[in-house]
Short mmCIF file of C-alpha atoms (C1' of nucleotides) in Angstrom, two decimals:
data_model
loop_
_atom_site.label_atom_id
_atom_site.label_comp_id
_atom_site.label_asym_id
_atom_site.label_seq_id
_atom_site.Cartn_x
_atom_site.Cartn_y
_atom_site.Cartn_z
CA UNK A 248 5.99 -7.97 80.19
CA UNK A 249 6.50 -9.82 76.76
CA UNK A 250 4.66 -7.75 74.05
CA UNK A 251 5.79 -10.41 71.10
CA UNK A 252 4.81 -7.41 68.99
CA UNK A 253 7.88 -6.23 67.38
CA UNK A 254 11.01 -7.49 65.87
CA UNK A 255 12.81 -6.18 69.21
CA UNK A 256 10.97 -8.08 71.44
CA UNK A 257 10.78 -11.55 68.83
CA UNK A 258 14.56 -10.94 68.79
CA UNK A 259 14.87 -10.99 72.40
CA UNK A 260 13.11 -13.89 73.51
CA UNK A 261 14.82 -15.96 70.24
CA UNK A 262 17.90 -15.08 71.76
CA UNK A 263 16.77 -16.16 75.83
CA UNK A 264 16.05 -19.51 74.17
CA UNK A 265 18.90 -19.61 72.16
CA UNK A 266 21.22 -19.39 74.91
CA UNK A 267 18.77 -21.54 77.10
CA UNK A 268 18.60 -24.39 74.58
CA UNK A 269 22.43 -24.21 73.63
CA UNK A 270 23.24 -23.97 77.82
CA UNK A 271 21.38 -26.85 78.39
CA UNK A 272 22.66 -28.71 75.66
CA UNK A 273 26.33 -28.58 76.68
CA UNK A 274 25.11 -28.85 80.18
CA UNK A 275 24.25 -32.69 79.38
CA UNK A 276 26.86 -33.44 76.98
CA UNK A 277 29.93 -31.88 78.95
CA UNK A 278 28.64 -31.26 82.62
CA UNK A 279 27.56 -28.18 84.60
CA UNK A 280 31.03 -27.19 85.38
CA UNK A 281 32.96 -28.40 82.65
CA UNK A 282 30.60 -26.02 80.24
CA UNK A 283 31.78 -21.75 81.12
CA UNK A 284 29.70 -19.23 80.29
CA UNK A 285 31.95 -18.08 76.93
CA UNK A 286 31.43 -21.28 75.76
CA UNK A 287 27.47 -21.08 75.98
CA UNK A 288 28.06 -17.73 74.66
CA UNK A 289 29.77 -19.02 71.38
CA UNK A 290 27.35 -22.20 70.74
CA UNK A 291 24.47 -19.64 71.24
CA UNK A 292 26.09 -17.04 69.09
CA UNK A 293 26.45 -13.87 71.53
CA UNK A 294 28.92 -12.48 73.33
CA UNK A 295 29.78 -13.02 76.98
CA UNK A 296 28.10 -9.74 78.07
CA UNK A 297 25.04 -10.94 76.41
CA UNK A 298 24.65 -13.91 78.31
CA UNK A 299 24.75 -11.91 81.82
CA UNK A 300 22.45 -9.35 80.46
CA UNK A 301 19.81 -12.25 79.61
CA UNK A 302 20.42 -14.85 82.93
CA UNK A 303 21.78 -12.91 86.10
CA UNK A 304 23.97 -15.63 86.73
CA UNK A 305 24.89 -18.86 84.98
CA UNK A 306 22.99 -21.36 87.64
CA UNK A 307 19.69 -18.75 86.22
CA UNK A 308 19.39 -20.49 82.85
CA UNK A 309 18.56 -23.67 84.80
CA UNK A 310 16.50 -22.90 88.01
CA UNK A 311 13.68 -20.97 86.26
CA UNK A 312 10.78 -23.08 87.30
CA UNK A 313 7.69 -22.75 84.76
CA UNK A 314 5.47 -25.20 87.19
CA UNK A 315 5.77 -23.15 90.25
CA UNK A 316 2.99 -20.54 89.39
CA UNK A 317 0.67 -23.39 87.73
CA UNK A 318 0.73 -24.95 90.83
CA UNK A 319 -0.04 -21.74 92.53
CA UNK A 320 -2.80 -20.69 90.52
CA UNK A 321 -4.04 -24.87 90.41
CA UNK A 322 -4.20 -25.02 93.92
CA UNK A 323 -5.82 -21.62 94.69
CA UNK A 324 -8.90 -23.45 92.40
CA UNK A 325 -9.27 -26.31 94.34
CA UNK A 326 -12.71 -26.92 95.79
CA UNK A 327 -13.13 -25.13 99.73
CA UNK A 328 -14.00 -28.53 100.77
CA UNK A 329 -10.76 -30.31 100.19
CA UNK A 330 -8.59 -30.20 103.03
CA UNK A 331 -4.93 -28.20 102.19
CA UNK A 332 -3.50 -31.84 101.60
CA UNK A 333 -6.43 -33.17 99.31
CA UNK A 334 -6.05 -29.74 97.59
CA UNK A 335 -2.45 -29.85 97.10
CA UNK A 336 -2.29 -33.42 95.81
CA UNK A 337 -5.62 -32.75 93.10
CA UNK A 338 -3.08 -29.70 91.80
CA UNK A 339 -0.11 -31.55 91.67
CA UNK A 340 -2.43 -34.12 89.60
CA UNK A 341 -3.77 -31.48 87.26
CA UNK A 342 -0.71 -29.65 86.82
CA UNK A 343 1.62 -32.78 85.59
CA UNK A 344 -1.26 -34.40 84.27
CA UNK A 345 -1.56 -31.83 81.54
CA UNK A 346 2.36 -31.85 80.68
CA UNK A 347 3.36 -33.49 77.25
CA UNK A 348 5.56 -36.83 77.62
CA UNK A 349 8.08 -34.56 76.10
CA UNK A 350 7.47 -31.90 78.44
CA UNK A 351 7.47 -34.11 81.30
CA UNK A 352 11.04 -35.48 80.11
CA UNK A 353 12.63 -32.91 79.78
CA UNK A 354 11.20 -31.26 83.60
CA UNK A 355 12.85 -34.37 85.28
CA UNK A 356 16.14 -34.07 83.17
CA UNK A 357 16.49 -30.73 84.71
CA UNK A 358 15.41 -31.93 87.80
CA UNK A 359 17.90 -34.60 88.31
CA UNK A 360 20.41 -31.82 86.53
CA UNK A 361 19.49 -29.62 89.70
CA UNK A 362 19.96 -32.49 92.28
CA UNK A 363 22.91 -33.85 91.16
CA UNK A 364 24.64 -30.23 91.06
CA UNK A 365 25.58 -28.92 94.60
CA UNK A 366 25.20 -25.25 93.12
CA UNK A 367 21.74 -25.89 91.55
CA UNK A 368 20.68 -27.89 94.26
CA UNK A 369 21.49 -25.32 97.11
CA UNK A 370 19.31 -22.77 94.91
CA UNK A 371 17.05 -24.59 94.01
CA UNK A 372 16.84 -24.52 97.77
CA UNK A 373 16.84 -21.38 98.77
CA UNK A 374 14.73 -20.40 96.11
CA UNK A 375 11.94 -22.60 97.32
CA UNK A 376 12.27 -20.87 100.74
CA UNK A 377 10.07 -18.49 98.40
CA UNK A 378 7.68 -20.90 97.26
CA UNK A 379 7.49 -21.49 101.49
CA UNK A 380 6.01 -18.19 102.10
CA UNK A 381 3.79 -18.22 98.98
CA UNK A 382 2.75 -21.71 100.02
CA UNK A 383 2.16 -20.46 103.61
CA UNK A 384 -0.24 -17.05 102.12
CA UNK A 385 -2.48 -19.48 99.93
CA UNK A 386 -2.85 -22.09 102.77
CA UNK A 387 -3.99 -19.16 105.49
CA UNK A 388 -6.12 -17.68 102.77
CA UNK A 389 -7.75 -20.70 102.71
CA UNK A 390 -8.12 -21.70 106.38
CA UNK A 391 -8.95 -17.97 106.97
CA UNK A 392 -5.83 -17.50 109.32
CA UNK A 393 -3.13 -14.72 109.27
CA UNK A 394 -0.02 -16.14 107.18
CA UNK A 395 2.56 -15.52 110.15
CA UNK A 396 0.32 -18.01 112.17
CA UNK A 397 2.93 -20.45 113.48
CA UNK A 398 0.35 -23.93 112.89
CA UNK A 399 0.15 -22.20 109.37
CA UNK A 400 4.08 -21.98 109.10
CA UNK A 401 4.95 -25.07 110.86
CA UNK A 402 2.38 -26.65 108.65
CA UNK A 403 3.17 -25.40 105.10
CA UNK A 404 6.70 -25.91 106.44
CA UNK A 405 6.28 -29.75 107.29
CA UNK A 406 4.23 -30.35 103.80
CA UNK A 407 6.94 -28.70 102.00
CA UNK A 408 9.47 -30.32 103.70
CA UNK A 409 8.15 -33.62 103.22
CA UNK A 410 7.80 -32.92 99.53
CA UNK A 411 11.98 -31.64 99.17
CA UNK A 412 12.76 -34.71 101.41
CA UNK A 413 10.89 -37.43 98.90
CA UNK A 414 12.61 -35.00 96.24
CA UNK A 415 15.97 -35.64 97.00
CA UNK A 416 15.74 -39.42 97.74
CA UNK A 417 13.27 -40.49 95.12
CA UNK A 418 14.13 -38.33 91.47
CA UNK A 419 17.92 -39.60 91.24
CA UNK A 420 18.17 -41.29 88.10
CA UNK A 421 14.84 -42.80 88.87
CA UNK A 422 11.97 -43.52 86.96
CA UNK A 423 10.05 -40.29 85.57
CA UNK A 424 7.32 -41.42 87.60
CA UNK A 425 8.77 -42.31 90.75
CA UNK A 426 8.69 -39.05 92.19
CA UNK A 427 5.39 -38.43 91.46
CA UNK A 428 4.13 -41.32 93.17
CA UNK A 429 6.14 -41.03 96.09
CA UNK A 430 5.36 -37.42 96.49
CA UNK A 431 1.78 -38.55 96.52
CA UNK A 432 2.16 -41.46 98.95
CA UNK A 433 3.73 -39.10 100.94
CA UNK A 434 1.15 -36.71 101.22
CA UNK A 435 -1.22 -39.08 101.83
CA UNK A 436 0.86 -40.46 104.81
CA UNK A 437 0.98 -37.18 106.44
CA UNK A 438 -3.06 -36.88 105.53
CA UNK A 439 -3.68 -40.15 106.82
CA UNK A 440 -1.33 -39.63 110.25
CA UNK A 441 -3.52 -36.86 111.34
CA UNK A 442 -1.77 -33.51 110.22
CA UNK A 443 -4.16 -30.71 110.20
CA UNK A 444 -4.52 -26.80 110.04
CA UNK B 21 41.40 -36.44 114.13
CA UNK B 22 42.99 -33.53 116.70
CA UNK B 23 45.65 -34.84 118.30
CA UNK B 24 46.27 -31.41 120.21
CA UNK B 25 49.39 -32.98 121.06
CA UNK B 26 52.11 -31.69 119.48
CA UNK B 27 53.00 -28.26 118.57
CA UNK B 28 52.05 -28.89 114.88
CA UNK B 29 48.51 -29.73 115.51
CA UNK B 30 48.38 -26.56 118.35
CA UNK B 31 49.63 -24.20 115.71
CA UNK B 32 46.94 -25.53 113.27
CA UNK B 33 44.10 -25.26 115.36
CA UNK B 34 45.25 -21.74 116.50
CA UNK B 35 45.33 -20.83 112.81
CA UNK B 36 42.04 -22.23 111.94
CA UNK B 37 40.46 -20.21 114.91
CA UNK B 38 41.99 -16.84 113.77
CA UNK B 39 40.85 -17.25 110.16
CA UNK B 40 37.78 -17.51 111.62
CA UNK B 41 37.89 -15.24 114.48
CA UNK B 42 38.64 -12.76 111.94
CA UNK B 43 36.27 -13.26 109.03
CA UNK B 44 33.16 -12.81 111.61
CA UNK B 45 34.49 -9.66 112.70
CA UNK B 46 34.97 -8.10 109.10
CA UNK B 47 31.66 -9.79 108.52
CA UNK B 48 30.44 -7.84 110.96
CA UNK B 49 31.76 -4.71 110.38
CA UNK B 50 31.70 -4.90 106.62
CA UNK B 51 29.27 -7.30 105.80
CA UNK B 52 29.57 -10.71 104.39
CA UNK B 53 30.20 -9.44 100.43
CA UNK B 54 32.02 -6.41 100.82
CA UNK B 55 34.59 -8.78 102.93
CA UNK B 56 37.28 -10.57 100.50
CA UNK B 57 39.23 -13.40 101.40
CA UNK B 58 42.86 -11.09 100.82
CA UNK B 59 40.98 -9.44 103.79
CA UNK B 60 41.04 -11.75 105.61
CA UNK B 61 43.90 -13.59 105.21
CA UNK B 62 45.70 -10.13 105.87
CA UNK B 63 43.59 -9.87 109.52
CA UNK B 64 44.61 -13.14 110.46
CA UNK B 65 48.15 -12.67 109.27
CA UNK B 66 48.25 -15.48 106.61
CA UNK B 67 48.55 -15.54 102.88
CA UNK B 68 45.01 -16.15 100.54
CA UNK B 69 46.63 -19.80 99.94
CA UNK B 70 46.24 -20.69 103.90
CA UNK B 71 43.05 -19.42 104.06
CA UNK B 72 41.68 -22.15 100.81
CA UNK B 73 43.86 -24.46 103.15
CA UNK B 74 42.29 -24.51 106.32
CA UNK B 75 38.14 -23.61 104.71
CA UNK B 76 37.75 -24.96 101.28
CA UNK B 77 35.43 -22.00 100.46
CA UNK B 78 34.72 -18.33 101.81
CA UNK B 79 31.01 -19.70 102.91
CA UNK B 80 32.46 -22.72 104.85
CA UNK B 81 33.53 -19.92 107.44
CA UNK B 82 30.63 -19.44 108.56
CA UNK B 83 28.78 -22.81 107.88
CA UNK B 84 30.23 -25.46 109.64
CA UNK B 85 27.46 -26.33 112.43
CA UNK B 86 29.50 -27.46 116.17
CA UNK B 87 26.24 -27.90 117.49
CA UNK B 88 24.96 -30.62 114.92
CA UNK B 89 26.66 -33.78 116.12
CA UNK B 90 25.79 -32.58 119.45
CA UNK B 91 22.36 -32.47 118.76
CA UNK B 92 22.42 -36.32 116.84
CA UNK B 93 24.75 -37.61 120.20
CA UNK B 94 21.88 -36.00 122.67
CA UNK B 95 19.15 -37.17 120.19
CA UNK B 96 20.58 -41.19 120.22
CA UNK B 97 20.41 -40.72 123.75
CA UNK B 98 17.24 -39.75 124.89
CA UNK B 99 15.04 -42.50 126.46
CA UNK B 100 13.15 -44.62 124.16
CA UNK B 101 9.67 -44.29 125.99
CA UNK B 102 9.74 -40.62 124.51
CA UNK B 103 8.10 -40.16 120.85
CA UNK B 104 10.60 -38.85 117.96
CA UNK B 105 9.27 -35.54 118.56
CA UNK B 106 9.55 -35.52 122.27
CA UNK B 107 12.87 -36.63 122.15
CA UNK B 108 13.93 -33.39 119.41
CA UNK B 109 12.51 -31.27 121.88
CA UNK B 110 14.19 -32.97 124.63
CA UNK B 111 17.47 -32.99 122.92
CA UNK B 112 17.20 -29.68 121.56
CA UNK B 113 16.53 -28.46 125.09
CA UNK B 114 19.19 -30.05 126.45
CA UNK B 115 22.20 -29.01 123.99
CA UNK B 116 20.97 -25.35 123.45
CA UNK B 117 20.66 -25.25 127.78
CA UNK B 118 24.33 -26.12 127.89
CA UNK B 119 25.11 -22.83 126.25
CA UNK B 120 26.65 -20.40 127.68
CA UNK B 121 25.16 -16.71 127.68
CA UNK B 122 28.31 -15.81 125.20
CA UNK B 123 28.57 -19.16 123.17
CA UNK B 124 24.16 -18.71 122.83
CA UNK B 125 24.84 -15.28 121.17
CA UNK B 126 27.43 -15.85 119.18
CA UNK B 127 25.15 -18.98 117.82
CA UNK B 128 22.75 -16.61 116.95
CA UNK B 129 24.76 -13.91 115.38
CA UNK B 130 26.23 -16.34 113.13
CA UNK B 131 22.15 -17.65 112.09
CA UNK B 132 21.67 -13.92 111.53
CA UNK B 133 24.35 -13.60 108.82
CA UNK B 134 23.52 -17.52 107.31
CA UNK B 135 19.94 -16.34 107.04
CA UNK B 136 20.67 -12.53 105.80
CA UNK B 137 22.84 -13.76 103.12
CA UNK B 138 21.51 -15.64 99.85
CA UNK B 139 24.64 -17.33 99.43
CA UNK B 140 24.57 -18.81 103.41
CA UNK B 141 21.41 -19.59 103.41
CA UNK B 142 21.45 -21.65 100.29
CA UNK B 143 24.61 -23.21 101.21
CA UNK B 144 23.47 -23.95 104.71
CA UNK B 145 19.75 -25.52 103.44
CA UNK B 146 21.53 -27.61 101.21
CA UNK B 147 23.82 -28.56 103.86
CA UNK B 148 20.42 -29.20 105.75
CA UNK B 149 19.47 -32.33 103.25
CA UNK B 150 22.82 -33.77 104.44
CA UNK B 151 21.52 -33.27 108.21
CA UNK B 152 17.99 -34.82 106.56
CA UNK B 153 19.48 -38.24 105.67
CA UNK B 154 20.99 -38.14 109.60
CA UNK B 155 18.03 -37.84 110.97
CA UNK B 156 16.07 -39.98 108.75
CA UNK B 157 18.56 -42.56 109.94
CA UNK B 158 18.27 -41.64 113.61
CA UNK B 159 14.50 -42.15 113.44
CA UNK B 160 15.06 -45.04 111.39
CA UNK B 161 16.99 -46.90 114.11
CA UNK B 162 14.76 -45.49 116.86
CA UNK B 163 11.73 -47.33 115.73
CA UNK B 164 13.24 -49.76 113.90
CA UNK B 165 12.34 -49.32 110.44
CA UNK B 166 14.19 -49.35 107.13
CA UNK B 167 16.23 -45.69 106.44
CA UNK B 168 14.31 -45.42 103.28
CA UNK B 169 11.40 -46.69 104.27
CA UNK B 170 8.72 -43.89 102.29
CA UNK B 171 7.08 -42.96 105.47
CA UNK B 172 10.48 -42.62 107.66
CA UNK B 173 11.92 -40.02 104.88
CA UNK B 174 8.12 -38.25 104.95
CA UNK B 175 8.74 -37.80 108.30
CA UNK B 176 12.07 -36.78 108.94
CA UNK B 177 11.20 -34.37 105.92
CA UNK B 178 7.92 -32.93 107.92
CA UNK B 179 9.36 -32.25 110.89
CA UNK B 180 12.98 -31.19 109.73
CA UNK B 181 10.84 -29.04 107.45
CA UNK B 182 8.51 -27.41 110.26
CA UNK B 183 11.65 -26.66 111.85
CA UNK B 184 13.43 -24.82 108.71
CA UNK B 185 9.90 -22.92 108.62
CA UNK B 186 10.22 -21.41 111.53
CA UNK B 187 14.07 -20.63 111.98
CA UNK B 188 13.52 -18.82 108.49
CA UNK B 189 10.50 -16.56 109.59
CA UNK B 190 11.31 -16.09 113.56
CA UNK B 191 14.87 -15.87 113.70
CA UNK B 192 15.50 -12.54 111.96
CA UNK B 193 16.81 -10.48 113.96
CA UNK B 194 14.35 -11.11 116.59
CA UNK B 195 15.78 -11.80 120.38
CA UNK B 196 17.73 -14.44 120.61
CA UNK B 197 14.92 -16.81 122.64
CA UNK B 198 11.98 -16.28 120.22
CA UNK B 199 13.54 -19.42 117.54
CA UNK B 200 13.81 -21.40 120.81
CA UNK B 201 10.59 -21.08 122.05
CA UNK B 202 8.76 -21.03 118.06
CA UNK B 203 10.94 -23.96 117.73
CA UNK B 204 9.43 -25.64 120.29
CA UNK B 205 6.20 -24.61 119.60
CA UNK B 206 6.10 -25.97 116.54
CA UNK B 207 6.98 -29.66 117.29
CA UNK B 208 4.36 -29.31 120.48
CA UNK B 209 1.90 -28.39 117.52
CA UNK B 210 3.01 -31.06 115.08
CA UNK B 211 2.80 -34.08 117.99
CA UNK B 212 -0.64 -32.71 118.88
CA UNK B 213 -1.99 -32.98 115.70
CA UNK B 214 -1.36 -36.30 115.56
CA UNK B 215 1.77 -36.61 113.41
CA UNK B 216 3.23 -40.14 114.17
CA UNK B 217 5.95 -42.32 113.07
"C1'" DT C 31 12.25 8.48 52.67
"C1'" DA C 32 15.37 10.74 55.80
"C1'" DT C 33 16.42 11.40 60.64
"C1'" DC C 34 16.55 11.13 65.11
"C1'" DC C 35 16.21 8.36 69.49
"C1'" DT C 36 16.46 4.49 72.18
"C1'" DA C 37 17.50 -0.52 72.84
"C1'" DC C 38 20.59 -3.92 72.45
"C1'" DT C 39 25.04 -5.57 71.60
"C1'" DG C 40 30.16 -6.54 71.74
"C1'" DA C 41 34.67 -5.42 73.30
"C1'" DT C 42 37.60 -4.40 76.95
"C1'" DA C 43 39.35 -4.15 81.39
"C1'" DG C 44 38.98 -5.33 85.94
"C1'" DT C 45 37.57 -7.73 90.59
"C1'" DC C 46 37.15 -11.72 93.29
"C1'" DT C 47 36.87 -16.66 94.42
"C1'" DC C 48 39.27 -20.66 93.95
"C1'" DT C 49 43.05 -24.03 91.93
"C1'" DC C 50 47.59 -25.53 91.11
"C1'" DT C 51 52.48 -25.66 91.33
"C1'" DC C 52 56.85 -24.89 93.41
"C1'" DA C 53 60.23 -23.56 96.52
"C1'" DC C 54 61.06 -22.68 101.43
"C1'" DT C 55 60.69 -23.38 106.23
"C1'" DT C 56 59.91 -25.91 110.41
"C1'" DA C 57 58.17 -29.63 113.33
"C1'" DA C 58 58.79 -34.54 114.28
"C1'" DC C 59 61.18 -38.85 114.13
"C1'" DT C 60 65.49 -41.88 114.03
"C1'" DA D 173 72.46 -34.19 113.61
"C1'" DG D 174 70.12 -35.76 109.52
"C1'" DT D 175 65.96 -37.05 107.25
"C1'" DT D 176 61.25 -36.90 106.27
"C1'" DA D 177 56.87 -34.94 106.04
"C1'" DA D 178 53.86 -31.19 106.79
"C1'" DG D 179 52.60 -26.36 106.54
"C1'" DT D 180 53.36 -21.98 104.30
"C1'" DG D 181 53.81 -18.18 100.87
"C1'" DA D 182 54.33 -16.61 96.25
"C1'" DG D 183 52.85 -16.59 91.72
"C1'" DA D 184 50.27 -17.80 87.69
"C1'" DG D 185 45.92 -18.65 85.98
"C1'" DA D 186 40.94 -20.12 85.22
"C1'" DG D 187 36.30 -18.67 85.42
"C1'" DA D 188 32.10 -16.05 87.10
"C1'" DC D 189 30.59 -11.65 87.18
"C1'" DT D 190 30.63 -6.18 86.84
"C1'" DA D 191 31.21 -1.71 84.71
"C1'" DT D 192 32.04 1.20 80.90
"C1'" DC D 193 31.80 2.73 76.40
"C1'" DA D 194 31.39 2.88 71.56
"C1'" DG D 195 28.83 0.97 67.68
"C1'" DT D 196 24.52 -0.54 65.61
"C1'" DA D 197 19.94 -1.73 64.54
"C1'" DG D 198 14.86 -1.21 65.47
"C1'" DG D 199 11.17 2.03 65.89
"C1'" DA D 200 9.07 6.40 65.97
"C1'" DT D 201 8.54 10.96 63.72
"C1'" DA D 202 8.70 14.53 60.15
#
DNA sequence: TATCCTACTGATAGTCTCTCTCACTTAACT
DNA sequence: AGTTAAGTGAGAGAGACTATCAGTAGGATA
């Protein structure tokens, strides 16, 4: 993938976070739709073309989500005798625990960037229809049942689901922390109320 | 809001149903991206400006859900003895039975094209969090509980969630009873398990 | 060091969705 | 019949995105 080795390849990811950091930027100062693409393109110091050949299209440069495969990986770790909940919750834990305060900040700006945005939002949305069937694979790999089970799908579905539905109420404009706990009180509700696999 | 008296409000709705009539059947001839709005427009003998007039975007088209406030009417109204579940399944039962054969497959063509196309199916899950807060204040009122109470939006989000699941994985392009049934399944599973309100 | 080759880039032109404005027509009301 | 308001079409234009093509700079080779 990214061989660092080489001025090519330096170039090229000094330029993805170029336009990244410059998108972003304007994105806050100006708005999501107020900012086009040729302006991006000018604060970052490329051409139009440039931008497309780096982010497919303009909602790209936010959506990329850096957590998703920590999670993954976190919660493919977890100790056999946690139940998928417990599991989920500990790698949740771990995988915010170990972000910077800067870090942190600047995940929830772009999360509230995402909510508040129709565009980004409806996505951020589909994309996580994704994360569903990953979500779904590492839960029946860990019950031992085939992923296109329908307890495993209804299940990973109703976890998820609860998780995007304490999303979308809790993070807006809200405390950096807020989410987090709720998330977690959330899980623990549907724990607690009986859901298993 | 349609007065249907009137020739005005007659020619109107006539328009808005040949837009529409139209756009599915280049849809399905064409497919959804290879269809352009002059297309349209020309098929339904209008200019491009009507067509922005009567659906604000090309995706609303195929979007907007009839069967929605049906569902939240039969919902309200099913007997309070029932659990939430019980009565989604009850309502759910009762709106999709009072189908007809024709009106039932149209339904499903159109989830076919929302679910084959990235730009539908974002569009329509983000119309989905819309339908959330609905629901969440449907269950709200049904056990009477605060709309934001934590465990309320968990929920709302679990089960609205399970259901998502399964439309996404069972409905392509399999018979037209298989969602129905998974569906169905799927809450059965959820109740059993012991997910309460 | 000189020379290819390949990657990346910028410029240009074009398509398509969507917005806005303006003049024209036609339904509805007095 | 005359007036008002609503619906329509035409046109210009913004902005995201695509395709092409020529120029250029990195990287390998002799």
């Amino acid at each position: 993938m990214s061989d660092l080795s080489g001025l090519r390849e330096r170039k090229k990811a000094r330029t993805h976070e170029a336009i990244q950091e410059a998108a972003l930027r304007l994105f806050r100062t100006q708005g999501y739709e107020a900012t086009t693409v040729e302006q991006i393109a000018e604060a970052a110091e490329v051409s139009p073309s440039t931008f497309f050949r780096y982010f497919p299209t303009k909602e790209d440069v936010v959506i990329h989500d850096a957590l998703d495969p920590l999670l993954f990986a976190s919660f493919a770790e977890q100790p056999a005798q946690l139940s998928p909940i417990q599991a989920l919750r500990a790698s949740m834990a771990a995988v915010f625990g170990a972000l910077s305060p800067d870090q942190l900040a600047l995940e929830f700006e772009r999360q509230d960037l995402i909510v508040g945005v129709p565009e980004l939002r409806a996505r951020m949305l589909d994309d996580l229809a994704t994360t569903f069937r990953g979500f779904a694979e590492a839960l029946a790999a860990r019950v031992g049942r085939p992923a296109d089970d329908l307890a495993v799908r209804a299940f990973a579905g109703a976890v998820l689901g609860a998780g995007i539905a304490v999303w979308l109420t809790a993070s807006q404009g809200e405390e950096v922390s807020v989410f987090m706990k709720e998330f977690d009180a959330a899980m623990a509700y549907l724990d607690d109320s009986g859901l298993r696999l």
